[in-house]
PDB file of C-alpha atoms in Angstrom:
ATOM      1  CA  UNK A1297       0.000   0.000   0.000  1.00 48.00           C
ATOM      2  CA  UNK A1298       2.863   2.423   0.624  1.00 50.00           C
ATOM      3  CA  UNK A1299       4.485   1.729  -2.359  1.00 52.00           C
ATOM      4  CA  UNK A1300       1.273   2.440  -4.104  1.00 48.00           C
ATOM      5  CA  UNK A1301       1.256   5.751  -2.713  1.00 46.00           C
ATOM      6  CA  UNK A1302       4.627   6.954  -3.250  1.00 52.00           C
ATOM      7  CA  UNK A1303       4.223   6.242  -7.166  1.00 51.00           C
ATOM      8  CA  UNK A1304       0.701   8.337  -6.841  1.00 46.00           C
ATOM      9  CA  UNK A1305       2.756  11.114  -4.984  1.00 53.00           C
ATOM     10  CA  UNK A1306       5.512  11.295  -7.392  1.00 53.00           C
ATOM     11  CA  UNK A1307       3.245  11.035 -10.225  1.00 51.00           C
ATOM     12  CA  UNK A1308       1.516  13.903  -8.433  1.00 51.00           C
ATOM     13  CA  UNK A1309       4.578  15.567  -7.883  1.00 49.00           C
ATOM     14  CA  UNK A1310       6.088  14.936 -11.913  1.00 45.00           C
ATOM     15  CA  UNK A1311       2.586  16.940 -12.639  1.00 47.00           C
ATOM     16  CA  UNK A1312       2.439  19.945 -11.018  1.00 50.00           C
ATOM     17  CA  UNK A1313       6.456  20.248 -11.787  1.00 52.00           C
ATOM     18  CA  UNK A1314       5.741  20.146 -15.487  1.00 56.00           C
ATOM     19  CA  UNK A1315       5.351  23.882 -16.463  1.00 61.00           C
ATOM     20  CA  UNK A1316       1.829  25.376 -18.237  1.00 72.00           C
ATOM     21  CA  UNK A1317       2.501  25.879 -22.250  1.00 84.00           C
ATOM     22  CA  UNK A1318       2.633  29.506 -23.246  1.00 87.00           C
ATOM     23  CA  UNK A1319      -0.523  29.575 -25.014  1.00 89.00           C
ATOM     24  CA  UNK A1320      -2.641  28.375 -22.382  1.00 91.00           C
ATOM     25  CA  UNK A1321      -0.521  30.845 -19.690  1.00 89.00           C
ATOM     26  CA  UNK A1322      -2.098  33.778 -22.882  1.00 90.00           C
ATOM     27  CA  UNK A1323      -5.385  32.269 -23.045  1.00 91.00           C
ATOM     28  CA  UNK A1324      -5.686  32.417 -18.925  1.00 90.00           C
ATOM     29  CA  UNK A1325      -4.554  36.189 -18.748  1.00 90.00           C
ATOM     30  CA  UNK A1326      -5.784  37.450 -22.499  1.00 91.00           C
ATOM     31  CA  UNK A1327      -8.208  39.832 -20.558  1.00 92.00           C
ATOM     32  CA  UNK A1328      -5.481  41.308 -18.158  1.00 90.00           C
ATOM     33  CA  UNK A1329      -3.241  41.676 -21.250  1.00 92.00           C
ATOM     34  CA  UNK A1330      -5.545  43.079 -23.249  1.00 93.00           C
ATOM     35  CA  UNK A1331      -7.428  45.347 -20.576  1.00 93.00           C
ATOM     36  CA  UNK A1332      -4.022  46.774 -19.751  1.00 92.00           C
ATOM     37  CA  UNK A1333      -3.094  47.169 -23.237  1.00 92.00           C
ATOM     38  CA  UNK A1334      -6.458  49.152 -24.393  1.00 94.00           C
ATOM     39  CA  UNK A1335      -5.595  51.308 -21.248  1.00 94.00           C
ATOM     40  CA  UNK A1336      -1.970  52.159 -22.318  1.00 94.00           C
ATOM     41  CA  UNK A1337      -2.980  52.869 -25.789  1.00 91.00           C
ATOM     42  CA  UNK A1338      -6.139  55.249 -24.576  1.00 93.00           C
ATOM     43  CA  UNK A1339      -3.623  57.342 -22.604  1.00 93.00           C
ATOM     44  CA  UNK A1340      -0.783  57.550 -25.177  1.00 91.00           C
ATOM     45  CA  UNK A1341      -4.056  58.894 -27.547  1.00 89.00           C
ATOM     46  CA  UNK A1342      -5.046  60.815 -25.235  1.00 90.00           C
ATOM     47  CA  UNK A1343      -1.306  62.573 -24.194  1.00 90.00           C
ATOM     48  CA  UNK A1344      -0.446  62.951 -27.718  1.00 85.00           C
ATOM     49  CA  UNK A1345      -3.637  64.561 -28.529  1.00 83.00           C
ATOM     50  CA  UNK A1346      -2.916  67.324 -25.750  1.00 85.00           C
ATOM     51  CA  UNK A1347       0.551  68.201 -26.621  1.00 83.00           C
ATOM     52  CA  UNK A1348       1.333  71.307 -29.288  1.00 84.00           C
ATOM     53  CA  UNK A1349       0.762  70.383 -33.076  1.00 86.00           C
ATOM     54  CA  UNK A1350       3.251  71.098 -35.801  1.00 92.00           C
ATOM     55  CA  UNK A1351       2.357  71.416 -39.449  1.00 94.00           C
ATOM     56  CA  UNK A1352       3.736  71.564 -42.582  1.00 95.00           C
ATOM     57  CA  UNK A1353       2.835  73.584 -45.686  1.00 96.00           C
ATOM     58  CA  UNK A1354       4.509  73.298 -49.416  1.00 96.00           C
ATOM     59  CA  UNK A1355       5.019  76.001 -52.159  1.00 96.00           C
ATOM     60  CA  UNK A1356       6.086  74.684 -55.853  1.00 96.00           C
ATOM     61  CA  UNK A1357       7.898  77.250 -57.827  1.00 95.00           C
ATOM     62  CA  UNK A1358       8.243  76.414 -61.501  1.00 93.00           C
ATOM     63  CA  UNK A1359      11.951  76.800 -63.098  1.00 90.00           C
ATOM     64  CA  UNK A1360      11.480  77.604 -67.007  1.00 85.00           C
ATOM     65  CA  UNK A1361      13.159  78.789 -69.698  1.00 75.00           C
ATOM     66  CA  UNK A1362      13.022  80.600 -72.794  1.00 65.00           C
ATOM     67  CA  UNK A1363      16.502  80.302 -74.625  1.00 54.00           C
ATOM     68  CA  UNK A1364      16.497  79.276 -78.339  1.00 47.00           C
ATOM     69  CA  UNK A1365      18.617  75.939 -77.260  1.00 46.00           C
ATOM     70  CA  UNK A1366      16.684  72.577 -78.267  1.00 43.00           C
ATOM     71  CA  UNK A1367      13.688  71.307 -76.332  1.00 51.00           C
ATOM     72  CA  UNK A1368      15.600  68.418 -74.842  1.00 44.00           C
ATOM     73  CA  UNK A1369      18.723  70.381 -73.581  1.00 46.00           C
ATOM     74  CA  UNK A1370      15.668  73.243 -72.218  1.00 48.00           C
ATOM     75  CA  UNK A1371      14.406  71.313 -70.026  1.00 53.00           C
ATOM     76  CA  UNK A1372      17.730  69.612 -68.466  1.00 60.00           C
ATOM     77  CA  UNK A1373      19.404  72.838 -67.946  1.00 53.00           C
ATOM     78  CA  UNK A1374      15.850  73.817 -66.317  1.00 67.00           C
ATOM     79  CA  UNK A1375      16.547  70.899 -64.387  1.00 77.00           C
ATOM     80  CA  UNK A1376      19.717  71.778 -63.396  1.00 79.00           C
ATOM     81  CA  UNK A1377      19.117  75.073 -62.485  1.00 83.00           C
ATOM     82  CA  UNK A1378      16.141  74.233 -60.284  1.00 88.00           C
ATOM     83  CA  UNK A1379      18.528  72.089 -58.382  1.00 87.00           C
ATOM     84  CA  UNK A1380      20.669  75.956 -57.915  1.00 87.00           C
ATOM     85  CA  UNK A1381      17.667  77.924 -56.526  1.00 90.00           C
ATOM     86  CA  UNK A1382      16.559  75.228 -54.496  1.00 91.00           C
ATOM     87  CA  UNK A1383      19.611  76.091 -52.372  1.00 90.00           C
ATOM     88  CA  UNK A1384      19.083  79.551 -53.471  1.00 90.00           C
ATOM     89  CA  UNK A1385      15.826  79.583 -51.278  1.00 92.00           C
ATOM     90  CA  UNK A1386      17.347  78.734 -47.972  1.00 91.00           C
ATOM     91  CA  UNK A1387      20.393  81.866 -48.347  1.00 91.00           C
ATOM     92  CA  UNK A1388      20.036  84.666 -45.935  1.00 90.00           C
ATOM     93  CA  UNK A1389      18.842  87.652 -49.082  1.00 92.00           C
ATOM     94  CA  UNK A1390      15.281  85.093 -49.958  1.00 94.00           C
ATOM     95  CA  UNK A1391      14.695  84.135 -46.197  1.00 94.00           C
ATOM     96  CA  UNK A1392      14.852  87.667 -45.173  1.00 94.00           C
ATOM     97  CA  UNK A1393      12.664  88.989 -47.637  1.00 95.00           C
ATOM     98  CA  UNK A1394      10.574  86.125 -46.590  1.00 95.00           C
ATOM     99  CA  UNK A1395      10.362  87.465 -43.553  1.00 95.00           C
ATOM    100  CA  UNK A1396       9.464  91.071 -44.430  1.00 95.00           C
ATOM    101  CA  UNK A1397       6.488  89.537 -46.406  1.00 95.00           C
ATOM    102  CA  UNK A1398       5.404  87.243 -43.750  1.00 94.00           C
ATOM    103  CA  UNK A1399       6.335  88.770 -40.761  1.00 94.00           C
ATOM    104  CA  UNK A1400       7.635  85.580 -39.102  1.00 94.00           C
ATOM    105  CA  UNK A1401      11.451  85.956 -37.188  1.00 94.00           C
ATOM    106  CA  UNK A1402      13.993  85.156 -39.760  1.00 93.00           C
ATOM    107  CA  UNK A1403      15.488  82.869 -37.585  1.00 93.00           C
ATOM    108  CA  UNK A1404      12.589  80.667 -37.262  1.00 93.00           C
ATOM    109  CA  UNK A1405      12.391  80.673 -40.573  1.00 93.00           C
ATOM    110  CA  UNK A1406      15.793  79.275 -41.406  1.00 92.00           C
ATOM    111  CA  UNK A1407      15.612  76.505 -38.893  1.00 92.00           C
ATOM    112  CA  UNK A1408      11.951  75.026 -40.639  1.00 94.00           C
ATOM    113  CA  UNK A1409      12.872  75.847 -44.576  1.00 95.00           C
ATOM    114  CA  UNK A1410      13.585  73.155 -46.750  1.00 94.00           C
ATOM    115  CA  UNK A1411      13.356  73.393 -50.380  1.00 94.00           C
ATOM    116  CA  UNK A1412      14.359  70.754 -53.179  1.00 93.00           C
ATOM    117  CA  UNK A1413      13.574  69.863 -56.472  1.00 93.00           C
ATOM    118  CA  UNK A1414      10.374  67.515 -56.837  1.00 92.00           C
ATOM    119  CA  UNK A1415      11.472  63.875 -58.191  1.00 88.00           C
ATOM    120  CA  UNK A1416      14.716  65.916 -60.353  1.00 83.00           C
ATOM    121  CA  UNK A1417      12.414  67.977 -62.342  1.00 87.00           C
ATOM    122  CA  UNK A1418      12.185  71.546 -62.623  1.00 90.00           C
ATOM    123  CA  UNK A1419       9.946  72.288 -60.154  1.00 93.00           C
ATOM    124  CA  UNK A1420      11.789  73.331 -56.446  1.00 95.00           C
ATOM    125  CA  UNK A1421       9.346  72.691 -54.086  1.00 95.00           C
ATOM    126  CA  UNK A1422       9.259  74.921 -50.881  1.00 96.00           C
ATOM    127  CA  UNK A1423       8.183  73.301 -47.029  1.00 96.00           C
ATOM    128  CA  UNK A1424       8.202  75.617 -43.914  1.00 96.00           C
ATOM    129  CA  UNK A1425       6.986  73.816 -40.406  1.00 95.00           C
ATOM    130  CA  UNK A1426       5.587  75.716 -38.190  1.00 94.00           C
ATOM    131  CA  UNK A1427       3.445  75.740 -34.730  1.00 92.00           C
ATOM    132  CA  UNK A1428      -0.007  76.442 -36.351  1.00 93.00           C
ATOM    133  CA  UNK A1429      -1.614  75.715 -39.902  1.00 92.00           C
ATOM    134  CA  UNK A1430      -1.535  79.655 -40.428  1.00 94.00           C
ATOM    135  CA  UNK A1431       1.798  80.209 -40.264  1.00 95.00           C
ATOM    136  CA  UNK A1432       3.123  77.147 -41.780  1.00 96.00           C
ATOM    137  CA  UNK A1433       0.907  78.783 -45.220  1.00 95.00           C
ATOM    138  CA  UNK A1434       1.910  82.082 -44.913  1.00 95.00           C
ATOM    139  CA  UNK A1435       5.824  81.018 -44.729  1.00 95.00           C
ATOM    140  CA  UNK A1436       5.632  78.961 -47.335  1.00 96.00           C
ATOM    141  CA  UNK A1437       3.994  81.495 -49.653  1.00 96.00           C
ATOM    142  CA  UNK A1438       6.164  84.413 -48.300  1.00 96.00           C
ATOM    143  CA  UNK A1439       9.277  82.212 -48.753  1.00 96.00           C
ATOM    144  CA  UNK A1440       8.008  81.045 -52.776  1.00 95.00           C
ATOM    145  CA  UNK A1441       7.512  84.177 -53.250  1.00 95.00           C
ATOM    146  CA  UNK A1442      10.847  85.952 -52.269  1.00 95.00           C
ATOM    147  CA  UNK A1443      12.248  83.461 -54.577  1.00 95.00           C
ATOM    148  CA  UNK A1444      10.712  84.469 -57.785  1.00 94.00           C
ATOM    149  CA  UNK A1445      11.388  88.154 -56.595  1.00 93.00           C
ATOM    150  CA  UNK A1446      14.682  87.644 -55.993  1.00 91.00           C
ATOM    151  CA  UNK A1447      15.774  85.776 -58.627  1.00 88.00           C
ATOM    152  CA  UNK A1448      14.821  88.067 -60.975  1.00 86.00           C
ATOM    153  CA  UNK A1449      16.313  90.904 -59.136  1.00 85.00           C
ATOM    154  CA  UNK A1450      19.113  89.230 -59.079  1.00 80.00           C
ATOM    155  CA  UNK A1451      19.149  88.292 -63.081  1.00 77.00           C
ATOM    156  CA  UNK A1452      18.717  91.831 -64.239  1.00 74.00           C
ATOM    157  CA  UNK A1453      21.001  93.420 -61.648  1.00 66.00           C
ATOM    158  CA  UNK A1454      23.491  91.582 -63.999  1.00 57.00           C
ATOM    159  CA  UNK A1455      22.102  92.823 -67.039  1.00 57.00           C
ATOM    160  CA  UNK A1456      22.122  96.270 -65.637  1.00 56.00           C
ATOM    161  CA  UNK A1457      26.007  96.120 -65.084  1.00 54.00           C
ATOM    162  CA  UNK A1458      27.379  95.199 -68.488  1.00 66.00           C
ATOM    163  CA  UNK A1459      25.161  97.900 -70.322  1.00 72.00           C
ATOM    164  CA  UNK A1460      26.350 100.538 -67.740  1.00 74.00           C
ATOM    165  CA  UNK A1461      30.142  99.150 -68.230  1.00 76.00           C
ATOM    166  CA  UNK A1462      29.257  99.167 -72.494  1.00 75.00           C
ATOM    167  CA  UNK A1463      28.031 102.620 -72.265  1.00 81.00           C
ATOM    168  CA  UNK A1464      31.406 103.300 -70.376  1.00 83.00           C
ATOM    169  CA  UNK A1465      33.490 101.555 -73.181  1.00 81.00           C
ATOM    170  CA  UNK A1466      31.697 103.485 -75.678  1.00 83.00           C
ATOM    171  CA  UNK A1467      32.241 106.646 -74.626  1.00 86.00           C
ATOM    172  CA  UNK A1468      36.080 105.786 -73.778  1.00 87.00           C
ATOM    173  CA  UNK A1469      36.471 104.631 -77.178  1.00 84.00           C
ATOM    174  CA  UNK A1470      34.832 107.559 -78.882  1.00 88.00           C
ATOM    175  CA  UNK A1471      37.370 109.749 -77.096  1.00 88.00           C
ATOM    176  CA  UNK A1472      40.196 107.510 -78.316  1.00 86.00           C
ATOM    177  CA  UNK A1473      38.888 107.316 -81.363  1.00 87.00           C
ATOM    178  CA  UNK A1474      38.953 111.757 -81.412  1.00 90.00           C
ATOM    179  CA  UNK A1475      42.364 111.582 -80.210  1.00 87.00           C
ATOM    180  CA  UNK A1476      43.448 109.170 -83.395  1.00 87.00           C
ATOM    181  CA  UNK A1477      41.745 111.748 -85.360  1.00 89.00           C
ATOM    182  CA  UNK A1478      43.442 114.843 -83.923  1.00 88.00           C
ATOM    183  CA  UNK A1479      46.997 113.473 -84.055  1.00 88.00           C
ATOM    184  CA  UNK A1480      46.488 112.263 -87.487  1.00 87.00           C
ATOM    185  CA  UNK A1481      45.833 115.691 -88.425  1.00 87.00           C
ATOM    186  CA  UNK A1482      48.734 116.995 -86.340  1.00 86.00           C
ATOM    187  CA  UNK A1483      51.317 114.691 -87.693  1.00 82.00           C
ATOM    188  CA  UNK A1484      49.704 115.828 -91.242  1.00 84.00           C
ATOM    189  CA  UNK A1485      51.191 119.483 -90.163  1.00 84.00           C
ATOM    190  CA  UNK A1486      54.069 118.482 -88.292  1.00 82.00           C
ATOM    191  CA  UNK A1487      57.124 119.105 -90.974  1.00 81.00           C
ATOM    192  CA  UNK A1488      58.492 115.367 -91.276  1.00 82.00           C
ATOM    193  CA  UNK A1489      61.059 114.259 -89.388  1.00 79.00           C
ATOM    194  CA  UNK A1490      61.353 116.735 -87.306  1.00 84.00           C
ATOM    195  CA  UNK A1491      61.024 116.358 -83.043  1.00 85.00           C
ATOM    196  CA  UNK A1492      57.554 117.287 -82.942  1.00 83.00           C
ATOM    197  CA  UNK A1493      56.457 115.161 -86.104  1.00 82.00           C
ATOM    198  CA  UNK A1494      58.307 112.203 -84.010  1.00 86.00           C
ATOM    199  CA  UNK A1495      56.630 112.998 -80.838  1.00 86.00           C
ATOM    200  CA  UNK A1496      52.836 113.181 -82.525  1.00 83.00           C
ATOM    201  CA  UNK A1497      53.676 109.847 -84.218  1.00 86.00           C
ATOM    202  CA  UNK A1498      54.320 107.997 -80.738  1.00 87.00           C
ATOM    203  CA  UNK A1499      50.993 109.885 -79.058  1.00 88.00           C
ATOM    204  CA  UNK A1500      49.125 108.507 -82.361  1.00 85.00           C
ATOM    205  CA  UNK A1501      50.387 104.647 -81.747  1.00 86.00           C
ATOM    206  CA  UNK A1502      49.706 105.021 -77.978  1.00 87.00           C
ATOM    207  CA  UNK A1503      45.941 106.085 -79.527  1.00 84.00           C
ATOM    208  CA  UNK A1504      45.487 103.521 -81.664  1.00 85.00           C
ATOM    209  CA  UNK A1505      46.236 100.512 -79.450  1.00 86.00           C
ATOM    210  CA  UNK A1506      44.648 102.353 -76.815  1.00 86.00           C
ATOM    211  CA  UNK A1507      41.288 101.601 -79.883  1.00 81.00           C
ATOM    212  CA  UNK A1508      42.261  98.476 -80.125  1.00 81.00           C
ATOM    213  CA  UNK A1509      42.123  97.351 -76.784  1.00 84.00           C
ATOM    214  CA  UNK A1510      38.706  99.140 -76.289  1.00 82.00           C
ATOM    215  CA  UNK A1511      37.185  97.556 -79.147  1.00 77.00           C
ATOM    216  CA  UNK A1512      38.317  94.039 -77.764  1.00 76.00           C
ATOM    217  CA  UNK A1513      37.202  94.654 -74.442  1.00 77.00           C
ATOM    218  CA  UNK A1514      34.132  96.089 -76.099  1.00 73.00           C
ATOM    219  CA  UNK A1515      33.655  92.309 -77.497  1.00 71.00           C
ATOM    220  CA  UNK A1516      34.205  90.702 -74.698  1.00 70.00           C
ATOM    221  CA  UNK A1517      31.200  92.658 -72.570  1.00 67.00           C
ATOM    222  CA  UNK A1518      28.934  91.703 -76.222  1.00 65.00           C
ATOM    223  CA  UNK A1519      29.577  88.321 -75.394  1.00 62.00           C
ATOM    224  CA  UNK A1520      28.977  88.205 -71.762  1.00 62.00           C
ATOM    225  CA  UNK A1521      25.948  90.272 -72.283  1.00 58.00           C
ATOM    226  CA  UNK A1522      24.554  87.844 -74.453  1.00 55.00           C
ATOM    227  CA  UNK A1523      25.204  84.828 -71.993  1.00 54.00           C
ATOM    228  CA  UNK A1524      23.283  87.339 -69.358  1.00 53.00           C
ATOM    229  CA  UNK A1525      20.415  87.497 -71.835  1.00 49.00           C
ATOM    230  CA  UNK A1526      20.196  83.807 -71.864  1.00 49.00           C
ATOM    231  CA  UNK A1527      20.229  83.690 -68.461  1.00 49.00           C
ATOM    232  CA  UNK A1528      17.500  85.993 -67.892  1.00 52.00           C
ATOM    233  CA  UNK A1529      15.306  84.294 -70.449  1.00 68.00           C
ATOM    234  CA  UNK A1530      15.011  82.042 -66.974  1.00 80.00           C
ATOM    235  CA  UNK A1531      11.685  82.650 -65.411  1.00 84.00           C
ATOM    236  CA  UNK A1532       9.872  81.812 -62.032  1.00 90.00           C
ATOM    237  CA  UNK A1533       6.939  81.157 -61.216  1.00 90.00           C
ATOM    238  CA  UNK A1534       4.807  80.112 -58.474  1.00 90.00           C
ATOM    239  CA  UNK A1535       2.367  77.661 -59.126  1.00 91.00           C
ATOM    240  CA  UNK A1536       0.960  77.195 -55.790  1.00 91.00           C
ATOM    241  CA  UNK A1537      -1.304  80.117 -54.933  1.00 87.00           C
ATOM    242  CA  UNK A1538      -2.633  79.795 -51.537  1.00 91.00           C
ATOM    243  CA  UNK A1539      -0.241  76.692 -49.573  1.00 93.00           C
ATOM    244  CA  UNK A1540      -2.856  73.899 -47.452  1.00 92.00           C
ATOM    245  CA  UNK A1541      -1.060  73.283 -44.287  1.00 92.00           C
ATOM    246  CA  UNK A1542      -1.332  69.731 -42.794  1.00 91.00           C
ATOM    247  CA  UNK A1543      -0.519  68.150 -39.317  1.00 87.00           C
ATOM    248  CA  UNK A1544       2.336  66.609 -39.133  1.00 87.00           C
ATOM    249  CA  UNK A1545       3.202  65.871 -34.943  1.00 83.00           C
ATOM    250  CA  UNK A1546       1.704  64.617 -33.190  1.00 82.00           C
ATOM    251  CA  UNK A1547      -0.199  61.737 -34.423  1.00 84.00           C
ATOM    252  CA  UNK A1548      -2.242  60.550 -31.935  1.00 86.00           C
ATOM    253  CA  UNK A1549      -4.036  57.574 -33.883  1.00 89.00           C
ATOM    254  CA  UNK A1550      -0.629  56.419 -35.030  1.00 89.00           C
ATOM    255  CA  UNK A1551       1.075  56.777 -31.378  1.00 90.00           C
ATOM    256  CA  UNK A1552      -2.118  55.492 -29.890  1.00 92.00           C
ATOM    257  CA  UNK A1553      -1.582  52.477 -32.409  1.00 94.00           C
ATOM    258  CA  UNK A1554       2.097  51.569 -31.909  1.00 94.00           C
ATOM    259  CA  UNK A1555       1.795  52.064 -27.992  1.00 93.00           C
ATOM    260  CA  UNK A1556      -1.451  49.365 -28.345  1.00 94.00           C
ATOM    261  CA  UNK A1557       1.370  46.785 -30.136  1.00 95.00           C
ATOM    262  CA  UNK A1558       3.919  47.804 -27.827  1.00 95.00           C
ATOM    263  CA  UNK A1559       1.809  47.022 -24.969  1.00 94.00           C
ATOM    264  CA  UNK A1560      -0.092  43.577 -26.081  1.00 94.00           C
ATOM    265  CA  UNK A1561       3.955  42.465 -26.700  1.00 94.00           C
ATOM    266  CA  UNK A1562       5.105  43.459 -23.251  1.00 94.00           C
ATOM    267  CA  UNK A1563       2.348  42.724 -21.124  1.00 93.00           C
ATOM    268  CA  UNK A1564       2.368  39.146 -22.871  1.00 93.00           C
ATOM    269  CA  UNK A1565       5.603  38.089 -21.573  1.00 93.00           C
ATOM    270  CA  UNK A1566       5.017  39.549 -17.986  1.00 93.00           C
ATOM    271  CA  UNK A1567       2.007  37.012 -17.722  1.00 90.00           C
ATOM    272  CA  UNK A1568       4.387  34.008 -18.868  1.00 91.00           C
ATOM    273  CA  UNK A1569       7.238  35.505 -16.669  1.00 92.00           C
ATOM    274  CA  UNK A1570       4.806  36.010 -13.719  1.00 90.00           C
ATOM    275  CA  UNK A1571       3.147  32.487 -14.564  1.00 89.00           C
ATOM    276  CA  UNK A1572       6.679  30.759 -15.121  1.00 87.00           C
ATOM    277  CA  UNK A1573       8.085  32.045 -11.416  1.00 88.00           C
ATOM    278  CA  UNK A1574       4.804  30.952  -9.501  1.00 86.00           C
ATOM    279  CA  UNK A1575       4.956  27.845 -11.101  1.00 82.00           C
ATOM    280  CA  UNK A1576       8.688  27.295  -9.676  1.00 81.00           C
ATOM    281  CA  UNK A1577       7.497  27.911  -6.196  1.00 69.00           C
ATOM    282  CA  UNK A1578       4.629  25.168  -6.347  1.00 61.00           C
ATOM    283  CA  UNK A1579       6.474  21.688  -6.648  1.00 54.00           C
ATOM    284  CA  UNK A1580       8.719  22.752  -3.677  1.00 51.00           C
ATOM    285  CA  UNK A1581       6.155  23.438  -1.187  1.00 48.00           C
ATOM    286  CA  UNK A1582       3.924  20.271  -2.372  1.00 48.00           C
ATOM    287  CA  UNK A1583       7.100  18.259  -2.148  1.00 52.00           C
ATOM    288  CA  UNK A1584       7.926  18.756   1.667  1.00 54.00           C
ATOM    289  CA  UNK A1585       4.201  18.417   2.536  1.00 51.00           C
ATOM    290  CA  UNK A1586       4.550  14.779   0.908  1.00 53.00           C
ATOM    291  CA  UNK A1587       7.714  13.977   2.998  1.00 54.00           C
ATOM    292  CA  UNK A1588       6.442  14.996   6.048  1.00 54.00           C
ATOM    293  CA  UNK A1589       3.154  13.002   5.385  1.00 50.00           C
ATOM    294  CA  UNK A1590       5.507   9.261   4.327  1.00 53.00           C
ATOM    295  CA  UNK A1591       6.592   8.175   7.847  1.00 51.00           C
ATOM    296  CA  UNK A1592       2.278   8.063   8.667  1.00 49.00           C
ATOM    297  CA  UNK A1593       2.013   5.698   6.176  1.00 44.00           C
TER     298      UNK A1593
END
């Protein structure tokens, strides 16, 4: 009869030392774990939803040109030069006319500008964050707009300068040219040979290279004139006229989400932790009840 009982013991004791599968430790505590995570996710949706929004607003400023150059090379040097006044749009002259137009701190400005060109075409797209939907519109408008303004500023301040430095050629040369004329005329009265004939006749080849060199450097402004020309045949333009603003932080949906995943994981494996350790304390306890209870039999 003892020996009876000591298998039923140990058979009792193999049992409650084998430990619970996983799943059925989950299926026991799936209301605690998902109880607590519903909780954790309400309060991450409801945190998020409380804490200062930041949006984002875009401005698309079209890069085109009008140079007599074939269609195909048009459009990659558009390209190309999109990819220039994107970086053009985040340099202290645009931001702080940006600025003056929207009234926002220039340095605020700076650190939520980005602008790049959309998917390498010639289109430079303009994004300014800010702390409300109104303000992330107006800076992106204000900033779009300083762009076109100063870009063509900047293109005919360069025309400007070579016509002012022609017109100062031209009238340099057209005294040079007066002062060829005169000394011709003085060397035609000037008895030859004598000192003064000599001395006209050096002033006169000092005049004409002093021609010479004005007409060249004349050519030389012609030229870079008509690369300015080209350039200016560049033209901006915005195409976006009144920038939508859009929430971008916080998210509270998303964070509510992810904190709801987050939460079903980790409260998971505290159940089979908690389950595992009470499960270790069990066989232990049943085991020196047993022993004590053998000598009675």
């Amino acid at each position: 009869m003892s020996t009876y009982v000591n298998q039923v013991n140990r058979s009792d004791a193999f049992a409650e030392q084998t430990p619970t599968a996983r799943p059925q430790i989950i299926w026991r505590a799936r209301f605690s774990i998902v109880g607590a995570s519903l909780l954790i996710a309400g309060l991450t949706c409801v945190v998020s939803s409380l804490l200062p929004g930041t949006y984002s607003a875009n401005s698309d400023v079209l890069v085109s040109s009008s140079s007599t150059m074939t269609s195909v090379d048009a459009v990659s040097g558009a390209n190309e030069l999109a990819t220039q006044f994107a970086q053009f749009a985040r340099t202290a002259v645009v931001l702080n006319d940006a600025a003056a137009r929207s009234g926002i701190p220039v340095d605020q400005l700076s650190a939520n500008t980005s602008a790049a060109t959309v998917a390498n075409t010639n289109i430079v797209r303009v994004t300014v964050k800010a702390g409300s939907a109104d303000e992330s519109s107006k800076g992106a408008r204000a900033v779009s707009e300083a762009l076109v303004a100063q870009t063509q500023e900047l293109l005919s301040s360069g025309t400007k300068t070579n016509t002012q430095q022609l017109a100062n050629i031209d009238e340099l040369l057209a005294k040079a040219k007066d002062d060829v004329d005169r000394l011709s005329r003085a060397l035609t009265a000037a008895a030859p040979g004598s000192s003064r004939a000599q001395a006209v006749n050096t002033q006169l080849n000092n005049a004409q290279q002093q021609v010479t060199a004005l007409v060249l450097k004349r050519i030389d402004l012609v030229g870079q004139a008509g690369r300015d020309t080209s350039g200016s045949a560049v033209k901006l333009s915005a195409l976006t006229a009144e920038p939508i603003a859009a929430k971008v932080a916080p998210q509270p949906l998303l964070y509510s989400l992810v904190a709801l995943i987050v939460s079903l994981v980790l409260t998971t494996e505290l159940a089979v932790i908690s389950a595992r350790r009470r499960q270790s304390g069990r066989p232990s306890a049943a085991h020196d009840a047993r022993g004590r209870a053998r000598p009675q039999s």
